[in-house]
Tab-separated table of C-alpha atoms and ligand atoms in Angstrom:
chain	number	residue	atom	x	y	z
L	1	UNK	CA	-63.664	-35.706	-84.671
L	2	UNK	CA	-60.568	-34.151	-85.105
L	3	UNK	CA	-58.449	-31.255	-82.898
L	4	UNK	CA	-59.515	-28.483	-85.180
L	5	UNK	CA	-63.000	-29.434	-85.832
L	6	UNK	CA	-63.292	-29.591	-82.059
L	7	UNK	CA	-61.805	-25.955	-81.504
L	8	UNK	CA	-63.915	-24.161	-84.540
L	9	UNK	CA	-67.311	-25.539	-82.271
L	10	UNK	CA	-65.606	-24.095	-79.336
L	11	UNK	CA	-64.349	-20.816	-81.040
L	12	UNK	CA	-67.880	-20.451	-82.280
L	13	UNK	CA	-69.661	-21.135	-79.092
L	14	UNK	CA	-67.655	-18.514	-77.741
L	15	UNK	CA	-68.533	-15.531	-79.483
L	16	UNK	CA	-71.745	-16.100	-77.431
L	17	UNK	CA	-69.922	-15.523	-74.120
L	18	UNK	CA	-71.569	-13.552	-71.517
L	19	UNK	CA	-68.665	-11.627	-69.708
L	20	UNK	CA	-69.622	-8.136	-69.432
L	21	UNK	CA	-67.312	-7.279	-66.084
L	22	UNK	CA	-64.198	-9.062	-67.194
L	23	UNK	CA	-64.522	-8.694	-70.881
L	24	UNK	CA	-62.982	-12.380	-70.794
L	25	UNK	CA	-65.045	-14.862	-72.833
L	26	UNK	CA	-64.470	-18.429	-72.805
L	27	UNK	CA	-66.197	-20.780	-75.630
L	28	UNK	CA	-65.645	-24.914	-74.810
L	29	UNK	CA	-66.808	-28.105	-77.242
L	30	UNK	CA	-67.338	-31.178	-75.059
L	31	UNK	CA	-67.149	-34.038	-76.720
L	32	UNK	CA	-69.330	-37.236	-75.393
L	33	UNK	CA	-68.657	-40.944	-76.486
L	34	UNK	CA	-71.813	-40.808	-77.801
L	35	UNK	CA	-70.456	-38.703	-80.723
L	36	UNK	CA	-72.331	-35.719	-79.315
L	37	UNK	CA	-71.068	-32.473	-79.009
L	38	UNK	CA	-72.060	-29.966	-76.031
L	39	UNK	CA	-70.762	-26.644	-76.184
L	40	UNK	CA	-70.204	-24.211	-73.193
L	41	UNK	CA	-69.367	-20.273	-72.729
L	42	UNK	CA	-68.642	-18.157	-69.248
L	43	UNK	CA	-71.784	-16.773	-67.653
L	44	UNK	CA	-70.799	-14.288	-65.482
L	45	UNK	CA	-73.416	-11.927	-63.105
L	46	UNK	CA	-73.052	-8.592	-61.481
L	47	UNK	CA	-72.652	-10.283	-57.950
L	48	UNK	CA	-69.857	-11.991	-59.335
L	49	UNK	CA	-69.551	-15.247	-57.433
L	50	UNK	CA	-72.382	-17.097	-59.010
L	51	UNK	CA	-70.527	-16.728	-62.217
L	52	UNK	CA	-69.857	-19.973	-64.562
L	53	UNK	CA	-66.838	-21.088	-66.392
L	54	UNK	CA	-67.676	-22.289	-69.523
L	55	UNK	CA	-66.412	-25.565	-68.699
L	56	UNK	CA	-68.489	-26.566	-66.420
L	57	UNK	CA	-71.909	-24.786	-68.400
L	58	UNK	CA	-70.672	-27.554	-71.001
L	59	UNK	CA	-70.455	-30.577	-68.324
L	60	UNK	CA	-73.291	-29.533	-66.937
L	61	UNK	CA	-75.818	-29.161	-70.219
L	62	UNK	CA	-74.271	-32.474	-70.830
L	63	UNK	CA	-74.938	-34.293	-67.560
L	64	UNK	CA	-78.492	-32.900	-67.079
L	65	UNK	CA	-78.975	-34.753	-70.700
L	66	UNK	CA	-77.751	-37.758	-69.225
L	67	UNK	CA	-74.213	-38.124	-70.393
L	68	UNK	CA	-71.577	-39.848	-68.162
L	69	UNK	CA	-68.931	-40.397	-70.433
L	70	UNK	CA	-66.309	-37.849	-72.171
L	71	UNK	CA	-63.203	-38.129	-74.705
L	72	UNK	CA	-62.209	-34.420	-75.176
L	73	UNK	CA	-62.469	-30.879	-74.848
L	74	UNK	CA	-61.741	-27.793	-76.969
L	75	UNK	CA	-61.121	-25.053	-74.686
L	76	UNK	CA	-60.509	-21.066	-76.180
L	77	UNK	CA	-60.802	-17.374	-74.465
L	78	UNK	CA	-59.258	-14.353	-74.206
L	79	UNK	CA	-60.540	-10.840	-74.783
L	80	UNK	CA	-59.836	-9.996	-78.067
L	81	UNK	CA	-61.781	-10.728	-81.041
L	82	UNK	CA	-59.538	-14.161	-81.635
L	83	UNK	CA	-58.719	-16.567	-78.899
L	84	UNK	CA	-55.499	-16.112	-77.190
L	85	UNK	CA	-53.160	-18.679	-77.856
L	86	UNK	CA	-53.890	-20.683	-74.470
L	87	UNK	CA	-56.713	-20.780	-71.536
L	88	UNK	CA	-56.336	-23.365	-68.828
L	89	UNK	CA	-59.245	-24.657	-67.380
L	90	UNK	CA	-59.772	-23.277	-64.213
L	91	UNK	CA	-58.914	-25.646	-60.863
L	92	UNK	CA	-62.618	-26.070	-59.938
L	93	UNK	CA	-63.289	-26.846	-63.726
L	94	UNK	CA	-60.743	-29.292	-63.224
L	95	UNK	CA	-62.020	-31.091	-60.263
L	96	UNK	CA	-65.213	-30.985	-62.358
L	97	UNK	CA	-63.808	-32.994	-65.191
L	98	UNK	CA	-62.528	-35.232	-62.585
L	99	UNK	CA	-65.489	-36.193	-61.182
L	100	UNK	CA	-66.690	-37.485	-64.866
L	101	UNK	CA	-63.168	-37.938	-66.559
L	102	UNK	CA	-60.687	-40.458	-66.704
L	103	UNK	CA	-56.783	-39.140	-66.343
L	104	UNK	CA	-56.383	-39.803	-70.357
L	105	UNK	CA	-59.266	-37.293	-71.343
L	106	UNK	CA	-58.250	-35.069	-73.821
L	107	UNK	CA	-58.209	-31.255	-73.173
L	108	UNK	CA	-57.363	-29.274	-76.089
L	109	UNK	CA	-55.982	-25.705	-75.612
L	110	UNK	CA	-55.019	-22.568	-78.209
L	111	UNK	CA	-57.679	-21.764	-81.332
L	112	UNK	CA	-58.420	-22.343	-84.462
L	113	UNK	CA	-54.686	-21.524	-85.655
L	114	UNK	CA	-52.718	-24.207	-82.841
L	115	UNK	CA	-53.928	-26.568	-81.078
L	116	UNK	CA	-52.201	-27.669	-77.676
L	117	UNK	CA	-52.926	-31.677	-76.618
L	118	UNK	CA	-53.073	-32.134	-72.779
L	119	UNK	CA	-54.843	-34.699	-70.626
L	120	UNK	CA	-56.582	-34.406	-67.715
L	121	UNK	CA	-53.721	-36.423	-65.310
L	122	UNK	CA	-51.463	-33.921	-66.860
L	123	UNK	CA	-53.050	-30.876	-65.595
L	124	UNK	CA	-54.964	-32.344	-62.558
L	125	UNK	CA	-52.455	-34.904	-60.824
L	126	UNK	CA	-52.742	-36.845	-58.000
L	127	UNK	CA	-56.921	-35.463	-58.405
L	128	UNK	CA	-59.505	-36.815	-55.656
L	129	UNK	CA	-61.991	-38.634	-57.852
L	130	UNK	CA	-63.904	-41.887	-57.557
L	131	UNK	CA	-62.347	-42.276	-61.615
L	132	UNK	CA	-58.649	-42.204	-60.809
L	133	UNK	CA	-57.254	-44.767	-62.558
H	201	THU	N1	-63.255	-18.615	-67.129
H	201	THU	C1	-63.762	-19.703	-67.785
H	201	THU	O1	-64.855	-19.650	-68.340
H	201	THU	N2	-63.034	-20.841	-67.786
H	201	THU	C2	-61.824	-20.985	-67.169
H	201	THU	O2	-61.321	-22.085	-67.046
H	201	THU	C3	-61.119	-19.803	-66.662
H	201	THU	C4	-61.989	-18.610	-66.424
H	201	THU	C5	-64.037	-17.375	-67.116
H	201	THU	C6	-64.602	-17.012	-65.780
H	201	THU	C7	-64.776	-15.521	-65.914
H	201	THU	O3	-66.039	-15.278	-66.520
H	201	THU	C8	-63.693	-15.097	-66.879
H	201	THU	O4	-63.238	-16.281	-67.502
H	201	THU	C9	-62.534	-14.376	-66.242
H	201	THU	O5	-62.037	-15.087	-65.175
């Protein structure tokens, strides 16, 4: 599946967001080897803390299905209508990643209009994980 196609999922997913306090939603598409593709939005909650990155609601859907194994993510949010042009993943959604992700997996930033290829030793270097290669 290609960049784009990866991002629409993700832009889609993410009109679904549930950020009423910061107004910020954040759409994902996970991508499995298994050709699946999980998608993930921010779930936020009036206490605050228990709030979820939509990162990790994607890992998670995914893992609880049994999934292990991951070549990319598609990662948009802002608080406008469109995506801004780049969210980072969040440190704890980057340990996250870690835990399931090799340094070379994909994570693709902007919208539907540019995307921006990273990896995951790129933004998480030197990462505790039981995966580092
Ligand atoms: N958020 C994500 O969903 N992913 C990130 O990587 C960064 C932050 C969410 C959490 C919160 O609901 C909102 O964006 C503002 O921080």
């Amino acid at each position: 599946m290609d960049d784009k196609t990866l991002m629409e999922i993700a832009e889609k997913a993410r009109k679904i967001a549930y950020a009423p306090y910061s107004e910020f939603k954040v759409g994902c598409a996970l991508l499995a080897k298994s050709g699946k593709v999980y998608t993930g939005i921010n779930i936020e909650n009036a206490s605050y803390s228990p709030t979820n990155c939509a990162e990790r609601t994607a890992f998670f859907k995914a893992v609880s299905e049994g999934e292990h194994e991951f070549d990319a993510i598609a990662i948009c949010g802002g608080k406008g209508k469109k995506a801004d042009e780049v969210c980072a993943p969040c440190g704890v959604c980057r340990q996250v990643m870690a835990e399931f992700c090799k340094g070379d997996f994909l994570i693709i930033l902007g919208n539907t209009d540019k995307t921006y290829r990273h990896t995951l030793s790129e933004l998480l270097p030197l990462s505790f994980s039981l995966n580092r290669e």
